[in-house]
């Protein structure tokens, strides 16, 4: 998505929901220059700096474990804690792997931000 498409989506949102969510639309319009800076980056870099996917994925996995369990007594609470701990351990193993797009994104970062990158990352 580019900035023009995002603005078109914001226009559609305002047309459909603007009366109900007036403060949100007002905030997005007022802060658009700051919000739109993400369009200065390539799609690969935007994907790497956009964290909600990871956070939402973690939350979704935790909900998967807890939703099917219903109410908890003391023993069941301990069981739930154990399930959550094991789920978190399994998910954290995935976080140690580099994302699939990392190699291409790393090259883009080095090309576009070499001075900044070499301070923190030796390539």
Tab-separated table of N, CA and C in Angstrom:
chain	number	residue	atom	x	y	z
A	1	UNK	N	0.837	-1.170	0.000
A	1	UNK	CA	0.000	0.000	0.000
A	1	UNK	C	0.887	1.240	0.000
A	2	UNK	N	0.464	2.250	-0.737
A	2	UNK	CA	1.199	3.508	-0.729
A	2	UNK	C	0.367	4.577	-0.015
A	3	UNK	N	0.927	5.770	0.097
A	3	UNK	CA	0.262	6.825	0.859
A	3	UNK	C	-1.082	7.213	0.259
A	4	UNK	N	-1.163	7.273	-1.069
A	4	UNK	CA	-2.438	7.647	-1.707
A	4	UNK	C	-3.530	6.629	-1.401
A	5	UNK	N	-3.179	5.352	-1.431
A	5	UNK	CA	-4.157	4.307	-1.108
A	5	UNK	C	-4.589	4.391	0.358
A	6	UNK	N	-3.638	4.701	1.233
A	6	UNK	CA	-3.956	4.843	2.658
A	6	UNK	C	-4.898	6.025	2.875
A	7	UNK	N	-4.653	7.139	2.200
A	7	UNK	CA	-5.548	8.293	2.316
A	7	UNK	C	-6.941	7.972	1.777
A	8	UNK	N	-6.996	7.223	0.689
A	8	UNK	CA	-8.294	6.812	0.142
A	8	UNK	C	-9.033	5.927	1.145
A	9	UNK	N	-8.316	5.028	1.802
A	9	UNK	CA	-8.930	4.190	2.842
A	9	UNK	C	-9.415	5.036	4.007
A	10	UNK	N	-8.647	6.038	4.379
A	10	UNK	CA	-9.063	6.932	5.460
A	10	UNK	C	-10.317	7.705	5.060
A	11	UNK	N	-10.389	8.139	3.812
A	11	UNK	CA	-11.588	8.822	3.318
A	11	UNK	C	-12.805	7.904	3.395
A	12	UNK	N	-12.637	6.636	2.997
A	12	UNK	CA	-13.744	5.673	3.060
A	12	UNK	C	-14.165	5.418	4.512
A	13	UNK	N	-13.170	5.295	5.384
A	13	UNK	CA	-13.472	5.102	6.798
A	13	UNK	C	-14.278	6.291	7.326
A	14	UNK	N	-13.847	7.490	6.982
A	14	UNK	CA	-14.545	8.683	7.451
A	14	UNK	C	-15.967	8.740	6.909
A	15	UNK	N	-16.145	8.371	5.645
A	15	UNK	CA	-17.490	8.387	5.053
A	15	UNK	C	-18.409	7.396	5.764
A	16	UNK	N	-17.890	6.221	6.103
A	16	UNK	CA	-18.712	5.180	6.732
A	16	UNK	C	-18.856	5.342	8.243
A	17	UNK	N	-17.800	5.751	8.895
A	17	UNK	CA	-17.765	5.740	10.355
A	17	UNK	C	-17.434	7.085	10.988
A	18	UNK	N	-17.285	8.127	10.184
A	18	UNK	CA	-16.830	9.413	10.685
A	18	UNK	C	-17.683	10.014	11.790
A	19	UNK	N	-18.995	9.849	11.713
A	19	UNK	CA	-19.852	10.411	12.760
A	19	UNK	C	-19.658	9.672	14.077
A	20	UNK	N	-19.548	8.375	14.001
A	20	UNK	CA	-19.415	7.562	15.217
A	20	UNK	C	-18.019	7.675	15.834
A	21	UNK	N	-17.002	7.810	14.980
A	21	UNK	CA	-15.614	7.848	15.452
A	21	UNK	C	-14.932	9.162	15.081
A	22	UNK	N	-15.617	10.257	15.280
A	22	UNK	CA	-15.103	11.581	14.906
A	22	UNK	C	-13.732	11.881	15.534
A	23	UNK	N	-13.507	11.604	16.844
A	23	UNK	CA	-12.186	11.913	17.419
A	23	UNK	C	-11.044	11.133	16.761
A	24	UNK	N	-11.317	9.901	16.353
A	24	UNK	CA	-10.280	9.090	15.705
A	24	UNK	C	-9.918	9.691	14.349
A	25	UNK	N	-10.940	10.006	13.560
A	25	UNK	CA	-10.687	10.594	12.238
A	25	UNK	C	-9.945	11.916	12.389
A	26	UNK	N	-10.374	12.733	13.341
A	26	UNK	CA	-9.724	14.032	13.568
A	26	UNK	C	-8.249	13.842	13.925
A	27	UNK	N	-7.971	12.867	14.802
A	27	UNK	CA	-6.593	12.597	15.205
A	27	UNK	C	-5.746	12.128	14.023
A	28	UNK	N	-6.292	11.214	13.216
A	28	UNK	CA	-5.538	10.721	12.060
A	28	UNK	C	-5.262	11.845	11.070
A	29	UNK	N	-6.248	12.685	10.827
A	29	UNK	CA	-6.049	13.797	9.886
A	29	UNK	C	-4.995	14.772	10.435
A	30	UNK	N	-5.116	15.115	11.708
A	30	UNK	CA	-4.194	16.061	12.324
A	30	UNK	C	-2.759	15.543	12.326
A	31	UNK	N	-2.590	14.249	12.573
A	31	UNK	CA	-1.253	13.657	12.704
A	31	UNK	C	-0.773	12.940	11.446
A	32	UNK	N	-1.458	13.167	10.333
A	32	UNK	CA	-1.112	12.433	9.108
A	32	UNK	C	0.356	12.593	8.694
A	33	UNK	N	0.954	13.770	8.760
A	33	UNK	CA	2.367	13.878	8.347
A	33	UNK	C	3.284	12.926	9.128
A	34	UNK	N	3.024	12.775	10.424
A	34	UNK	CA	3.842	11.856	11.220
A	34	UNK	C	3.500	10.398	10.911
A	35	UNK	N	2.218	10.109	10.761
A	35	UNK	CA	1.799	8.736	10.471
A	35	UNK	C	2.284	8.274	9.098
A	36	UNK	N	2.316	9.184	8.161
A	36	UNK	CA	2.664	8.830	6.779
A	36	UNK	C	4.158	8.620	6.560
A	37	UNK	N	4.990	8.896	7.560
A	37	UNK	CA	6.431	8.687	7.367
A	37	UNK	C	6.757	7.236	7.060
A	38	UNK	N	5.889	6.323	7.470
A	38	UNK	CA	6.159	4.906	7.188
A	38	UNK	C	6.206	4.626	5.689
A	39	UNK	N	5.556	5.455	4.890
A	39	UNK	CA	5.565	5.239	3.445
A	39	UNK	C	6.894	5.631	2.816
A	40	UNK	N	7.794	6.223	3.587
A	40	UNK	CA	9.136	6.528	3.087
A	40	UNK	C	9.999	5.274	3.006
A	41	UNK	N	9.550	4.197	3.638
A	41	UNK	CA	10.307	2.949	3.672
A	41	UNK	C	9.733	1.954	2.668
A	42	UNK	N	10.564	1.022	2.249
A	42	UNK	CA	10.093	-0.023	1.342
A	42	UNK	C	9.154	-0.960	2.100
A	43	UNK	N	8.424	-1.770	1.361
A	43	UNK	CA	7.478	-2.704	1.980
A	43	UNK	C	8.199	-3.668	2.929
A	44	UNK	N	9.389	-4.104	2.562
A	44	UNK	CA	10.144	-5.019	3.411
A	44	UNK	C	10.520	-4.399	4.740
A	45	UNK	N	10.976	-3.168	4.701
A	45	UNK	CA	11.355	-2.479	5.931
A	45	UNK	C	10.113	-2.197	6.768
A	46	UNK	N	9.014	-1.780	6.138
A	46	UNK	CA	7.775	-1.548	6.891
A	46	UNK	C	7.318	-2.813	7.593
A	47	UNK	N	7.453	-3.947	6.937
A	47	UNK	CA	7.058	-5.208	7.560
A	47	UNK	C	7.911	-5.509	8.784
A	48	UNK	N	9.200	-5.212	8.697
A	48	UNK	CA	10.095	-5.496	9.817
A	48	UNK	C	9.845	-4.589	11.018
A	49	UNK	N	9.423	-3.351	10.790
A	49	UNK	CA	9.222	-2.441	11.914
A	49	UNK	C	7.785	-2.441	12.412
A	50	UNK	N	6.909	-3.144	11.758
A	50	UNK	CA	5.512	-3.196	12.156
A	50	UNK	C	5.324	-4.372	13.104
A	51	UNK	N	5.217	-4.112	14.400
A	51	UNK	CA	5.212	-5.181	15.397
A	51	UNK	C	3.869	-5.788	15.747
A	52	UNK	N	2.740	-5.166	15.476
A	52	UNK	CA	1.498	-5.779	15.943
A	52	UNK	C	1.277	-7.210	15.483
A	53	UNK	N	1.801	-7.604	14.319
A	53	UNK	CA	1.618	-8.990	13.890
A	53	UNK	C	2.178	-9.952	14.923
A	54	UNK	N	3.353	-9.669	15.436
A	54	UNK	CA	3.972	-10.533	16.433
A	54	UNK	C	3.181	-10.509	17.729
A	55	UNK	N	2.817	-9.329	18.162
A	55	UNK	CA	2.065	-9.197	19.411
A	55	UNK	C	0.697	-9.857	19.285
A	56	UNK	N	0.002	-9.601	18.181
A	56	UNK	CA	-1.312	-10.202	17.987
A	56	UNK	C	-1.209	-11.717	17.860
A	57	UNK	N	-0.156	-12.196	17.219
A	57	UNK	CA	0.046	-13.642	17.109
A	57	UNK	C	0.236	-14.287	18.467
A	58	UNK	N	1.019	-13.638	19.314
A	58	UNK	CA	1.232	-14.143	20.677
A	58	UNK	C	-0.087	-14.158	21.436
A	59	UNK	N	-0.831	-13.065	21.351
A	59	UNK	CA	-2.121	-12.979	22.031
A	59	UNK	C	-3.077	-14.058	21.527
A	60	UNK	N	-3.099	-14.277	20.218
A	60	UNK	CA	-3.975	-15.297	19.630
A	60	UNK	C	-3.622	-16.684	20.152
A	61	UNK	N	-2.330	-16.984	20.257
A	61	UNK	CA	-1.916	-18.288	20.767
A	61	UNK	C	-2.303	-18.466	22.232
A	62	UNK	N	-2.159	-17.411	23.025
A	62	UNK	CA	-2.552	-17.474	24.439
A	62	UNK	C	-4.066	-17.669	24.549
A	63	UNK	N	-4.848	-16.949	23.750
A	63	UNK	CA	-6.306	-17.110	23.783
A	63	UNK	C	-6.719	-18.519	23.394
A	64	UNK	N	-5.991	-19.116	22.443
A	64	UNK	CA	-6.283	-20.487	22.042
A	64	UNK	C	-6.202	-21.434	23.233
A	65	UNK	N	-5.197	-21.199	24.065
A	65	UNK	CA	-4.998	-22.055	25.232
A	65	UNK	C	-6.063	-21.790	26.292
A	66	UNK	N	-6.394	-20.515	26.520
A	66	UNK	CA	-7.268	-20.183	27.650
A	66	UNK	C	-8.752	-20.280	27.341
A	67	UNK	N	-9.189	-20.023	26.115
A	67	UNK	CA	-10.617	-19.983	25.817
A	67	UNK	C	-11.305	-21.326	26.016
A	68	UNK	N	-10.628	-22.390	25.761
A	68	UNK	CA	-11.260	-23.704	25.858
A	68	UNK	C	-11.288	-24.243	27.284
A	69	UNK	N	-10.766	-23.492	28.234
A	69	UNK	CA	-10.636	-24.036	29.586
A	69	UNK	C	-11.750	-23.612	30.538
A	70	UNK	N	-12.522	-22.578	30.240
A	70	UNK	CA	-13.602	-22.152	31.126
A	70	UNK	C	-13.084	-21.580	32.428
A	71	UNK	N	-13.893	-21.747	33.503
A	71	UNK	CA	-13.495	-21.235	34.817
A	71	UNK	C	-12.416	-22.101	35.434
A	72	UNK	N	-11.670	-21.554	36.373
A	72	UNK	CA	-10.545	-22.271	36.961
A	72	UNK	C	-10.637	-22.295	38.483
A	73	UNK	N	-10.470	-23.479	39.037
A	73	UNK	CA	-10.267	-23.599	40.480
A	73	UNK	C	-8.772	-23.431	40.731
A	74	UNK	N	-8.333	-23.575	41.946
A	74	UNK	CA	-6.912	-23.393	42.252
A	74	UNK	C	-6.036	-24.371	41.487
A	75	UNK	N	-6.402	-25.643	41.471
A	75	UNK	CA	-5.601	-26.632	40.732
A	75	UNK	C	-5.627	-26.336	39.244
A	76	UNK	N	-6.801	-25.969	38.776
A	76	UNK	CA	-6.911	-25.665	37.347
A	76	UNK	C	-6.132	-24.402	36.998
A	77	UNK	N	-6.061	-23.448	37.905
A	77	UNK	CA	-5.283	-22.237	37.656
A	77	UNK	C	-3.812	-22.591	37.485
A	78	UNK	N	-3.317	-23.510	38.301
A	78	UNK	CA	-1.931	-23.959	38.166
A	78	UNK	C	-1.735	-24.672	36.833
A	79	UNK	N	-2.698	-25.474	36.456
A	79	UNK	CA	-2.648	-26.165	35.168
A	79	UNK	C	-2.617	-25.148	34.027
A	80	UNK	N	-3.474	-24.116	34.122
A	80	UNK	CA	-3.494	-23.076	33.096
A	80	UNK	C	-2.142	-22.379	33.020
A	81	UNK	N	-1.583	-22.042	34.174
A	81	UNK	CA	-0.281	-21.384	34.198
A	81	UNK	C	0.756	-22.250	33.483
A	82	UNK	N	0.723	-23.547	33.741
A	82	UNK	CA	1.658	-24.467	33.086
A	82	UNK	C	1.441	-24.472	31.580
A	83	UNK	N	0.170	-24.512	31.151
A	83	UNK	CA	-0.122	-24.486	29.712
A	83	UNK	C	0.380	-23.194	29.071
A	84	UNK	N	0.146	-22.066	29.739
A	84	UNK	CA	0.597	-20.785	29.198
A	84	UNK	C	2.117	-20.718	29.121
A	85	UNK	N	2.784	-21.227	30.140
A	85	UNK	CA	4.238	-21.241	30.139
A	85	UNK	C	4.763	-22.076	28.962
A	86	UNK	N	4.191	-23.248	28.764
A	86	UNK	CA	4.641	-24.116	27.667
A	86	UNK	C	4.327	-23.489	26.305
A	87	UNK	N	3.160	-22.857	26.193
A	87	UNK	CA	2.818	-22.186	24.929
A	87	UNK	C	3.792	-21.057	24.645
A	88	UNK	N	4.122	-20.279	25.678
A	88	UNK	CA	5.072	-19.176	25.507
A	88	UNK	C	6.443	-19.701	25.115
A	89	UNK	N	6.877	-20.799	25.700
A	89	UNK	CA	8.180	-21.381	25.358
A	89	UNK	C	8.202	-21.805	23.887
A	90	UNK	N	7.120	-22.442	23.437
A	90	UNK	CA	7.048	-22.883	22.042
A	90	UNK	C	7.061	-21.677	21.102
A	91	UNK	N	6.319	-20.624	21.446
A	91	UNK	CA	6.272	-19.435	20.589
A	91	UNK	C	7.611	-18.703	20.575
A	92	UNK	N	8.280	-18.631	21.704
A	92	UNK	CA	9.542	-17.892	21.757
A	92	UNK	C	10.624	-18.565	20.922
A	93	UNK	N	10.523	-19.872	20.700
A	93	UNK	CA	11.486	-20.545	19.816
A	93	UNK	C	11.374	-20.006	18.400
A	94	UNK	N	10.164	-19.674	17.979
A	94	UNK	CA	9.971	-19.111	16.641
A	94	UNK	C	10.586	-17.723	16.524
A	95	UNK	N	10.612	-16.964	17.629
A	95	UNK	CA	11.121	-15.602	17.585
A	95	UNK	C	12.625	-15.555	17.403
A	96	UNK	N	13.323	-16.631	17.675
A	96	UNK	CA	14.775	-16.617	17.532
A	96	UNK	C	15.199	-16.778	16.081
A	97	UNK	N	14.282	-17.201	15.251
A	97	UNK	CA	14.590	-17.344	13.822
A	97	UNK	C	14.434	-15.999	13.123
A	98	UNK	N	15.289	-15.757	12.171
A	98	UNK	CA	15.168	-14.531	11.381
A	98	UNK	C	13.928	-14.631	10.498
A	99	UNK	N	13.178	-13.543	10.367
A	99	UNK	CA	12.019	-13.563	9.480
A	99	UNK	C	12.435	-13.897	8.054
A	100	UNK	N	11.523	-14.452	7.290
A	100	UNK	CA	11.826	-14.875	5.919
A	100	UNK	C	12.348	-13.729	5.057
A	101	UNK	N	11.856	-12.531	5.304
A	101	UNK	CA	12.243	-11.396	4.455
A	101	UNK	C	13.478	-10.676	4.982
A	102	UNK	N	14.114	-11.171	6.036
A	102	UNK	CA	15.214	-10.445	6.662
A	102	UNK	C	16.379	-10.214	5.707
A	103	UNK	N	16.789	-11.209	4.946
A	103	UNK	CA	17.962	-11.059	4.077
A	103	UNK	C	17.772	-9.892	3.102
A	104	UNK	N	16.630	-9.861	2.433
A	104	UNK	CA	16.366	-8.779	1.477
A	104	UNK	C	16.261	-7.434	2.197
A	105	UNK	N	15.594	-7.421	3.337
A	105	UNK	CA	15.421	-6.185	4.091
A	105	UNK	C	16.753	-5.681	4.616
A	106	UNK	N	17.620	-6.582	5.063
A	106	UNK	CA	18.943	-6.181	5.558
A	106	UNK	C	19.723	-5.472	4.454
A	107	UNK	N	19.659	-5.974	3.245
A	107	UNK	CA	20.349	-5.335	2.118
A	107	UNK	C	19.782	-3.932	1.883
A	108	UNK	N	18.453	-3.799	1.928
A	108	UNK	CA	17.832	-2.483	1.747
A	108	UNK	C	18.284	-1.511	2.837
A	109	UNK	N	18.342	-1.980	4.072
A	109	UNK	CA	18.774	-1.127	5.174
A	109	UNK	C	20.219	-0.680	4.998
A	110	UNK	N	21.077	-1.592	4.596
A	110	UNK	CA	22.492	-1.254	4.403
A	110	UNK	C	22.644	-0.240	3.277
A	111	UNK	N	21.903	-0.429	2.201
A	111	UNK	CA	21.987	0.502	1.068
A	111	UNK	C	21.480	1.889	1.458
A	112	UNK	N	20.335	1.934	2.140
A	112	UNK	CA	19.696	3.220	2.433
A	112	UNK	C	20.184	3.899	3.708
A	113	UNK	N	20.706	3.130	4.654
A	113	UNK	CA	21.070	3.698	5.957
A	113	UNK	C	22.426	3.174	6.422
A	114	UNK	N	23.374	3.114	5.531
A	114	UNK	CA	24.660	2.490	5.831
A	114	UNK	C	25.334	3.089	7.057
A	115	UNK	N	25.368	4.401	7.166
A	115	UNK	CA	26.056	5.044	8.300
A	115	UNK	C	25.429	4.643	9.631
A	116	UNK	N	24.118	4.568	9.684
A	116	UNK	CA	23.446	4.186	10.924
A	116	UNK	C	23.632	2.696	11.215
A	117	UNK	N	23.502	1.889	10.187
A	117	UNK	CA	23.549	0.438	10.361
A	117	UNK	C	24.917	-0.027	10.831
A	118	UNK	N	25.974	0.506	10.276
A	118	UNK	CA	27.299	-0.026	10.627
A	118	UNK	C	27.684	0.261	12.071
A	119	UNK	N	27.008	1.200	12.728
A	119	UNK	CA	27.250	1.427	14.163
A	119	UNK	C	26.766	0.256	15.018
A	120	UNK	N	25.729	-0.419	14.543
A	120	UNK	CA	25.101	-1.460	15.349
A	120	UNK	C	25.214	-2.872	14.786
A	121	UNK	N	25.510	-2.949	13.504
A	121	UNK	CA	25.482	-4.251	12.847
A	121	UNK	C	26.693	-4.356	11.936
A	122	UNK	N	27.506	-5.352	12.165
A	122	UNK	CA	28.689	-5.542	11.319
A	122	UNK	C	28.357	-6.537	10.224
A	123	UNK	N	28.478	-6.087	9.003
A	123	UNK	CA	28.114	-6.928	7.850
A	123	UNK	C	29.305	-7.197	6.989
